[in-house]
mmCIF file of C-alpha atoms in Angstrom:
data_model
loop_
_atom_site.group_PDB
_atom_site.id
_atom_site.type_symbol
_atom_site.label_atom_id
_atom_site.label_comp_id
_atom_site.label_asym_id
_atom_site.label_seq_id
_atom_site.Cartn_x
_atom_site.Cartn_y
_atom_site.Cartn_z
ATOM 1 C CA ILE A 16 55.769 42.610 -62.760
ATOM 2 C CA SER A 17 53.688 38.816 -63.035
ATOM 3 C CA PHE A 18 53.601 35.917 -61.253
ATOM 4 C CA ASP A 19 52.429 33.470 -59.400
ATOM 5 C CA GLN A 20 50.770 35.226 -56.388
ATOM 6 C CA SER A 21 50.005 31.540 -54.320
ATOM 7 C CA ILE A 22 50.956 32.703 -50.414
ATOM 8 C CA ASN A 23 53.629 29.487 -49.330
ATOM 9 C CA SER A 24 53.658 28.893 -45.391
ATOM 10 C CA ALA A 25 56.767 29.631 -43.355
ATOM 11 C CA PRO A 26 59.275 28.498 -42.543
ATOM 12 C CA PHE A 27 60.374 27.339 -46.123
ATOM 13 C CA THR A 28 63.763 25.287 -46.936
ATOM 14 C CA GLU A 29 65.114 24.152 -50.812
ATOM 15 C CA ASP A 30 67.640 21.578 -51.236
ATOM 16 C CA PHE A 31 67.519 21.785 -54.953
ATOM 17 C CA GLU A 32 67.438 18.230 -54.810
ATOM 18 C CA SER A 33 63.386 17.726 -56.399
ATOM 19 C CA SER A 34 63.231 17.164 -60.118
ATOM 20 C CA ASN A 35 61.785 20.079 -60.663
ATOM 21 C CA PHE A 36 62.815 23.091 -61.594
ATOM 22 C CA PRO A 37 61.868 25.937 -60.055
ATOM 23 C CA ALA A 38 59.982 23.808 -57.625
ATOM 24 C CA GLN A 39 56.485 24.244 -56.783
ATOM 25 C CA GLY A 40 56.854 27.783 -54.411
ATOM 26 C CA ALA A 41 59.449 29.380 -56.802
ATOM 27 C CA ASP A 42 60.081 30.579 -60.263
ATOM 28 C CA ILE A 43 62.725 32.245 -62.375
ATOM 29 C CA GLU A 44 62.444 35.568 -64.225
ATOM 30 C CA ASN A 45 65.020 35.974 -67.441
ATOM 31 C CA GLN A 46 65.139 38.739 -68.793
ATOM 32 C CA ASP A 47 66.866 38.763 -72.241
ATOM 33 C CA GLY A 48 65.884 35.235 -73.525
ATOM 34 C CA LEU A 49 69.848 33.682 -73.233
ATOM 35 C CA LEU A 50 71.105 33.804 -69.305
ATOM 36 C CA GLU A 51 68.768 31.985 -66.699
ATOM 37 C CA TRP A 52 69.174 29.589 -62.981
ATOM 38 C CA ASP A 53 69.515 25.906 -63.300
ATOM 39 C CA VAL A 54 70.454 23.553 -62.218
ATOM 40 C CA MET A 55 73.966 21.276 -61.546
ATOM 41 C CA THR A 56 75.713 18.266 -59.982
ATOM 42 C CA VAL A 57 78.475 19.463 -57.597
ATOM 43 C CA ILE A 58 80.517 18.745 -54.805
ATOM 44 C CA GLY A 59 78.245 20.058 -51.636
ATOM 45 C CA PRO A 60 78.782 22.123 -48.264
ATOM 46 C CA SER A 61 78.889 18.511 -46.727
ATOM 47 C CA GLY A 62 81.478 17.429 -49.611
ATOM 48 C CA ASP A 63 79.021 14.956 -50.891
ATOM 49 C CA SER A 64 77.998 15.508 -54.244
ATOM 50 C CA THR A 65 74.282 17.160 -54.496
ATOM 51 C CA GLU A 66 72.216 19.395 -56.546
ATOM 52 C CA ALA A 67 72.596 23.077 -56.709
ATOM 53 C CA ALA A 68 70.938 26.521 -58.574
ATOM 54 C CA PHE A 69 74.139 27.593 -60.157
ATOM 55 C CA ILE A 70 73.961 30.923 -62.953
ATOM 56 C CA ASP A 71 77.125 30.390 -66.335
ATOM 57 C CA ASN A 72 78.123 33.578 -65.538
ATOM 58 C CA ARG A 73 81.186 32.876 -67.116
ATOM 59 C CA ASN A 74 79.869 31.760 -70.996
ATOM 60 C CA PHE A 75 77.557 35.121 -70.964
ATOM 61 C CA GLU A 76 77.466 36.895 -73.922
ATOM 62 C CA GLY A 77 74.601 39.817 -74.118
ATOM 63 C CA ASP A 78 74.200 42.724 -72.138
ATOM 64 C CA ILE A 79 76.831 42.975 -68.981
ATOM 65 C CA ASN A 80 74.612 43.483 -65.725
ATOM 66 C CA ASN A 81 71.841 41.336 -67.296
ATOM 67 C CA VAL A 82 69.844 40.369 -64.491
ATOM 68 C CA ASP A 83 68.026 37.336 -64.077
ATOM 69 C CA ILE A 84 66.215 36.374 -60.877
ATOM 70 C CA TYR A 85 65.111 32.803 -58.815
ATOM 71 C CA ARG A 86 62.537 33.310 -57.344
ATOM 72 C CA LEU A 87 60.295 32.889 -53.663
ATOM 73 C CA LEU A 88 56.690 32.987 -53.760
ATOM 74 C CA PRO A 89 54.631 34.542 -51.163
ATOM 75 C CA LEU A 90 56.042 33.995 -48.124
ATOM 76 C CA ASP A 91 53.523 34.561 -44.863
ATOM 77 C CA LEU A 92 55.550 36.116 -42.360
ATOM 78 C CA ASN A 93 52.304 37.657 -40.048
ATOM 79 C CA SER A 94 52.841 36.528 -36.636
ATOM 80 C CA PHE A 95 56.093 36.531 -35.573
ATOM 81 C CA ASP A 96 58.474 37.859 -33.391
ATOM 82 C CA TYR A 97 61.222 37.300 -36.373
ATOM 83 C CA ALA A 98 62.281 35.916 -39.659
ATOM 84 C CA PHE A 99 66.275 35.147 -40.763
ATOM 85 C CA LEU A 100 67.621 33.457 -44.348
ATOM 86 C CA THR A 101 70.445 31.248 -44.991
ATOM 87 C CA PHE A 102 71.291 29.647 -48.238
ATOM 88 C CA ASP A 103 74.821 27.987 -49.067
ATOM 89 C CA VAL A 104 76.735 30.370 -52.045
ATOM 90 C CA ALA A 105 79.696 29.509 -54.191
ATOM 91 C CA HIS A 106 81.877 31.384 -57.021
ATOM 92 C CA ARG A 107 85.039 32.159 -57.328
ATOM 93 C CA PRO A 108 85.169 35.410 -59.294
ATOM 94 C CA TYR A 109 87.373 36.435 -62.722
ATOM 95 C CA PRO A 110 91.150 37.725 -63.030
ATOM 96 C CA THR A 111 89.272 41.021 -65.281
ATOM 97 C CA GLY A 112 87.825 43.215 -62.016
ATOM 98 C CA SER A 113 85.485 44.700 -65.125
ATOM 99 C CA ARG A 114 84.229 40.570 -65.716
ATOM 100 C CA SER A 115 82.734 40.606 -61.579
ATOM 101 C CA ASP A 116 79.157 39.662 -60.623
ATOM 102 C CA THR A 117 76.443 40.512 -58.279
ATOM 103 C CA LEU A 118 74.370 38.552 -56.204
ATOM 104 C CA ILE A 119 71.449 40.449 -54.729
ATOM 105 C CA ILE A 120 68.362 39.362 -51.998
ATOM 106 C CA SER A 121 66.025 41.747 -52.206
ATOM 107 C CA VAL A 122 62.434 41.872 -50.778
ATOM 108 C CA SER A 123 58.801 42.664 -51.836
ATOM 109 C CA THR A 124 56.266 42.939 -49.812
ATOM 110 C CA ASN A 125 53.287 44.782 -52.115
ATOM 111 C CA CYS A 126 53.433 42.298 -54.836
ATOM 112 C CA GLY A 127 56.170 42.690 -56.075
ATOM 113 C CA GLN A 128 55.393 46.882 -56.727
ATOM 114 C CA THR A 129 58.787 47.880 -55.273
ATOM 115 C CA PHE A 130 61.690 46.440 -53.549
ATOM 116 C CA ASP A 131 63.918 47.010 -50.943
ATOM 117 C CA ILE A 132 67.487 45.121 -51.251
ATOM 118 C CA ALA A 133 68.462 43.153 -48.254
ATOM 119 C CA TYR A 134 71.747 41.572 -48.938
ATOM 120 C CA SER A 135 74.207 43.137 -51.513
ATOM 121 C CA LYS A 136 77.242 41.243 -52.546
ATOM 122 C CA ILE A 137 80.287 42.006 -55.435
ATOM 123 C CA ARG A 138 83.506 40.129 -56.203
ATOM 124 C CA THR A 139 86.103 40.268 -53.088
ATOM 125 C CA GLU A 140 82.549 39.927 -50.989
ATOM 126 C CA LEU A 141 81.302 38.039 -52.902
ATOM 127 C CA SER A 142 84.524 35.197 -53.134
ATOM 128 C CA THR A 143 84.844 32.201 -51.807
ATOM 129 C CA GLY A 144 87.693 31.672 -54.011
ATOM 130 C CA PHE A 145 90.326 33.297 -55.476
ATOM 131 C CA PRO A 146 90.006 34.431 -58.887
ATOM 132 C CA THR A 147 89.719 32.224 -62.002
ATOM 133 C CA SER A 148 89.467 32.476 -65.615
ATOM 134 C CA GLY A 149 88.101 28.910 -66.158
ATOM 135 C CA GLU A 150 84.609 28.715 -65.598
ATOM 136 C CA PHE A 151 84.012 27.773 -61.877
ATOM 137 C CA SER A 152 82.048 24.773 -60.781
ATOM 138 C CA PRO A 153 82.710 23.660 -56.371
ATOM 139 C CA GLU A 154 84.996 20.361 -56.478
ATOM 140 C CA GLU A 155 85.392 21.217 -52.457
ATOM 141 C CA ALA A 156 83.521 21.388 -49.857
ATOM 142 C CA ASP A 157 85.908 24.391 -48.363
ATOM 143 C CA GLU A 158 84.911 26.499 -51.915
ATOM 144 C CA TRP A 159 81.220 26.707 -50.163
ATOM 145 C CA ARG A 160 80.199 29.739 -47.157
ATOM 146 C CA LYS A 161 76.838 30.465 -45.205
ATOM 147 C CA ASP A 162 75.787 33.904 -45.594
ATOM 148 C CA SER A 163 72.509 34.987 -43.321
ATOM 149 C CA VAL A 164 70.011 37.589 -43.899
ATOM 150 C CA ASP A 165 67.426 39.135 -40.904
ATOM 151 C CA LEU A 166 64.337 40.390 -42.840
ATOM 152 C CA THR A 167 63.260 40.764 -39.066
ATOM 153 C CA ALA A 168 61.572 43.957 -40.859
ATOM 154 C CA TYR A 169 59.012 42.052 -43.151
ATOM 155 C CA ILE A 170 57.450 39.907 -40.690
ATOM 156 C CA ASN A 171 53.380 40.530 -40.359
ATOM 157 C CA SER A 172 53.573 40.495 -44.181
ATOM 158 C CA ASN A 173 53.257 38.647 -47.478
ATOM 159 C CA ALA A 174 56.814 38.620 -48.468
ATOM 160 C CA ILE A 175 58.368 37.791 -51.300
ATOM 161 C CA ILE A 176 61.807 36.622 -51.899
ATOM 162 C CA GLN A 177 64.682 37.300 -54.274
ATOM 163 C CA PHE A 178 68.208 36.211 -55.788
ATOM 164 C CA GLU A 179 69.120 38.503 -58.266
ATOM 165 C CA ASN A 180 71.675 37.636 -60.854
ATOM 166 C CA HIS A 181 73.520 40.848 -62.407
ATOM 167 C CA SER A 182 75.924 38.736 -64.451
ATOM 168 C CA GLY A 183 79.251 41.502 -65.828
ATOM 169 C CA SER A 184 80.832 38.305 -67.622
ATOM 170 C CA GLY A 185 82.180 36.626 -65.179
ATOM 171 C CA ASN A 186 81.995 33.232 -63.476
ATOM 172 C CA ASN A 187 78.902 30.909 -62.488
ATOM 173 C CA ILE A 188 77.613 31.382 -59.310
ATOM 174 C CA PHE A 189 76.306 28.586 -57.054
ATOM 175 C CA LEU A 190 73.292 28.204 -53.612
ATOM 176 C CA ASP A 191 72.320 25.743 -52.370
ATOM 177 C CA ASN A 192 70.227 24.774 -48.685
ATOM 178 C CA ILE A 193 67.854 27.962 -48.842
ATOM 179 C CA ASN A 194 66.675 27.904 -45.405
ATOM 180 C CA LEU A 195 64.134 31.078 -43.880
ATOM 181 C CA TYR A 196 63.498 30.354 -40.688
ATOM 182 C CA THR A 197 60.549 31.703 -37.527
ATOM 183 C CA SER A 198 60.514 32.778 -34.176
ATOM 184 C CA ASN A 199 57.375 30.242 -35.011
ATOM 185 C CA THR A 200 59.976 27.519 -33.579
ATOM 186 C CA GLY A 201 62.044 25.367 -31.284
ATOM 187 C CA ILE A 202 63.362 27.170 -28.573
ATOM 188 C CA GLU A 203 61.905 30.370 -28.475
ATOM 189 C CA GLU A 204 58.992 28.949 -28.321
ATOM 190 C CA LEU A 205 59.531 27.883 -24.709
ATOM 191 C CA GLY A 206 59.634 31.801 -23.660
ATOM 192 C CA ASN A 207 63.145 30.946 -23.349
ATOM 193 C CA ASP A 208 66.203 33.109 -23.432
ATOM 194 C CA ILE A 209 69.146 32.183 -24.765
ATOM 195 C CA ARG A 210 72.887 33.797 -23.018
ATOM 196 C CA ILE A 211 75.753 34.061 -24.390
ATOM 197 C CA TYR A 212 79.007 35.439 -21.589
ATOM 198 C CA PRO A 213 81.452 36.827 -21.366
ATOM 199 C CA ASN A 214 81.046 38.861 -23.863
ATOM 200 C CA PRO A 215 83.308 40.668 -25.353
ATOM 201 C CA SER A 216 84.838 37.521 -24.393
ATOM 202 C CA SER A 217 88.743 36.841 -24.923
ATOM 203 C CA ASP A 218 89.410 32.577 -24.879
ATOM 204 C CA PHE A 219 85.898 31.406 -24.550
ATOM 205 C CA LEU A 220 82.163 31.662 -25.171
ATOM 206 C CA VAL A 221 79.382 30.578 -23.179
ATOM 207 C CA VAL A 222 76.357 29.655 -24.935
ATOM 208 C CA ASP A 223 73.391 29.314 -21.877
ATOM 209 C CA PHE A 224 69.917 28.129 -22.929
ATOM 210 C CA GLY A 225 68.265 28.407 -20.207
ATOM 211 C CA ILE A 226 66.929 24.792 -19.902
ATOM 212 C CA SER A 227 66.505 21.015 -20.108
ATOM 213 C CA LEU A 228 67.733 21.517 -23.519
ATOM 214 C CA ASN A 229 69.627 17.860 -24.323
ATOM 215 C CA ASP A 230 69.748 17.526 -27.900
ATOM 216 C CA ASP A 231 72.180 18.514 -30.924
ATOM 217 C CA VAL A 232 73.696 21.632 -31.778
ATOM 218 C CA LYS A 233 75.153 23.555 -34.993
ATOM 219 C CA TYR A 234 76.480 26.229 -34.875
ATOM 220 C CA GLU A 235 78.420 28.465 -36.578
ATOM 221 C CA VAL A 236 80.899 32.334 -36.395
ATOM 222 C CA LEU A 237 80.374 33.389 -39.104
ATOM 223 C CA ASP A 238 83.054 37.171 -39.725
ATOM 224 C CA VAL A 239 81.919 40.907 -40.310
ATOM 225 C CA PHE A 240 82.536 39.919 -44.105
ATOM 226 C CA GLY A 241 79.989 36.646 -43.931
ATOM 227 C CA ARG A 242 82.716 34.101 -43.242
ATOM 228 C CA THR A 243 82.008 30.931 -41.795
ATOM 229 C CA VAL A 244 85.939 31.000 -39.641
ATOM 230 C CA LEU A 245 83.827 28.357 -36.851
ATOM 231 C CA THR A 246 81.613 25.731 -37.111
ATOM 232 C CA SER A 247 80.476 22.242 -35.494
ATOM 233 C CA MET A 248 78.038 20.360 -34.085
ATOM 234 C CA VAL A 249 78.192 18.927 -30.464
ATOM 235 C CA GLN A 250 75.824 17.796 -28.269
ATOM 236 C CA VAL A 251 73.935 20.098 -25.252
ATOM 237 C CA SER A 252 72.121 19.534 -22.757
ATOM 238 C CA ASN A 253 71.887 22.943 -20.969
ATOM 239 C CA LYS A 254 75.327 25.699 -21.571
ATOM 240 C CA PHE A 255 78.000 25.200 -23.935
ATOM 241 C CA GLN A 256 81.128 26.514 -24.119
ATOM 242 C CA LEU A 257 83.319 27.951 -27.867
ATOM 243 C CA GLU A 258 87.089 28.615 -28.167
ATOM 244 C CA THR A 259 87.679 32.373 -29.323
ATOM 245 C CA LYS A 260 91.033 32.855 -28.144
ATOM 246 C CA GLY A 261 91.723 32.262 -31.750
ATOM 247 C CA LEU A 262 89.927 34.541 -33.573
ATOM 248 C CA PRO A 263 90.734 38.265 -34.125
ATOM 249 C CA VAL A 264 89.961 41.153 -32.657
ATOM 250 C CA GLY A 265 86.228 42.733 -34.103
ATOM 251 C CA ALA A 266 82.294 41.680 -34.346
ATOM 252 C CA TYR A 267 81.166 37.630 -34.891
ATOM 253 C CA VAL A 268 77.899 36.440 -35.504
ATOM 254 C CA LEU A 269 76.447 33.250 -33.729
ATOM 255 C CA ASN A 270 74.231 31.456 -35.991
ATOM 256 C CA LEU A 271 72.897 28.065 -33.296
ATOM 257 C CA GLN A 272 70.680 25.949 -35.416
ATOM 258 C CA THR A 273 69.088 22.950 -33.617
ATOM 259 C CA GLY A 274 65.940 21.595 -36.030
ATOM 260 C CA GLY A 275 63.648 23.324 -37.051
ATOM 261 C CA TYR A 276 64.269 26.372 -34.777
ATOM 262 C CA PHE A 277 67.279 29.361 -35.797
ATOM 263 C CA GLU A 278 69.070 31.808 -32.970
ATOM 264 C CA SER A 279 71.693 34.362 -34.280
ATOM 265 C CA LEU A 280 73.974 36.290 -32.009
ATOM 266 C CA GLN A 281 76.121 39.111 -31.679
ATOM 267 C CA PHE A 282 79.383 39.130 -29.740
ATOM 268 C CA GLU A 283 82.828 40.629 -29.565
ATOM 269 C CA VAL A 284 86.753 39.105 -29.417
ATOM 270 C CA ILE A 285 88.710 41.631 -27.465
ATOM 271 C CA HIS A 286 92.440 39.972 -26.187
#
């Protein structure tokens, strides 16, 4: 593999609104010269018109399982306590199971010689809506889902992160709002430990920052399939409470974001 080895700093963000694609700090790999990542204007996760990266699996007539890559060039993850990747994804699979597409996120810490798979979803796991034989592009905010990947295993390295489309000639995949968060931003820098309780929870969960925060906090609760089941923006002084009584029994991930700070916590719901 040959590509630009210049080092990008973390944290990192990409919303595909630049006039250039791929933007500085990224590149694409088109193995067969046919299908490749591009950008399209669609309705985004906020419900507004936006630019998003997409891959046209619906009209692809090449070899099944052809791989096309959108790659984040080497990111400096040295001297961090953790690294966490989030992104918005939209995909409605083709009704026929034999025409299934796969999205893989892989990571290399040896200049692209080898890659580890950090995320892999196919068909129903990847889907954000009902199957359709028509050419898919998101037209509503609820056709998107925010997914997250813990990359803490790759700190203390220069990491290459790539989004791989393994085409089954199924339907289009869209990406937006790629963010890489690290531990040198926000509350973690203040030496603060966030507490959540009671855990397990039955009716409510308290999120306690342990300091006077006085800021807006966006939270998202993801189920075991990576689907967003709760999300909101709240004004927080030092703690807030969210209801869990409407959630099915099971394990969940709570993502918290304020400014450049990101934290992910796990909790369980029992009834």
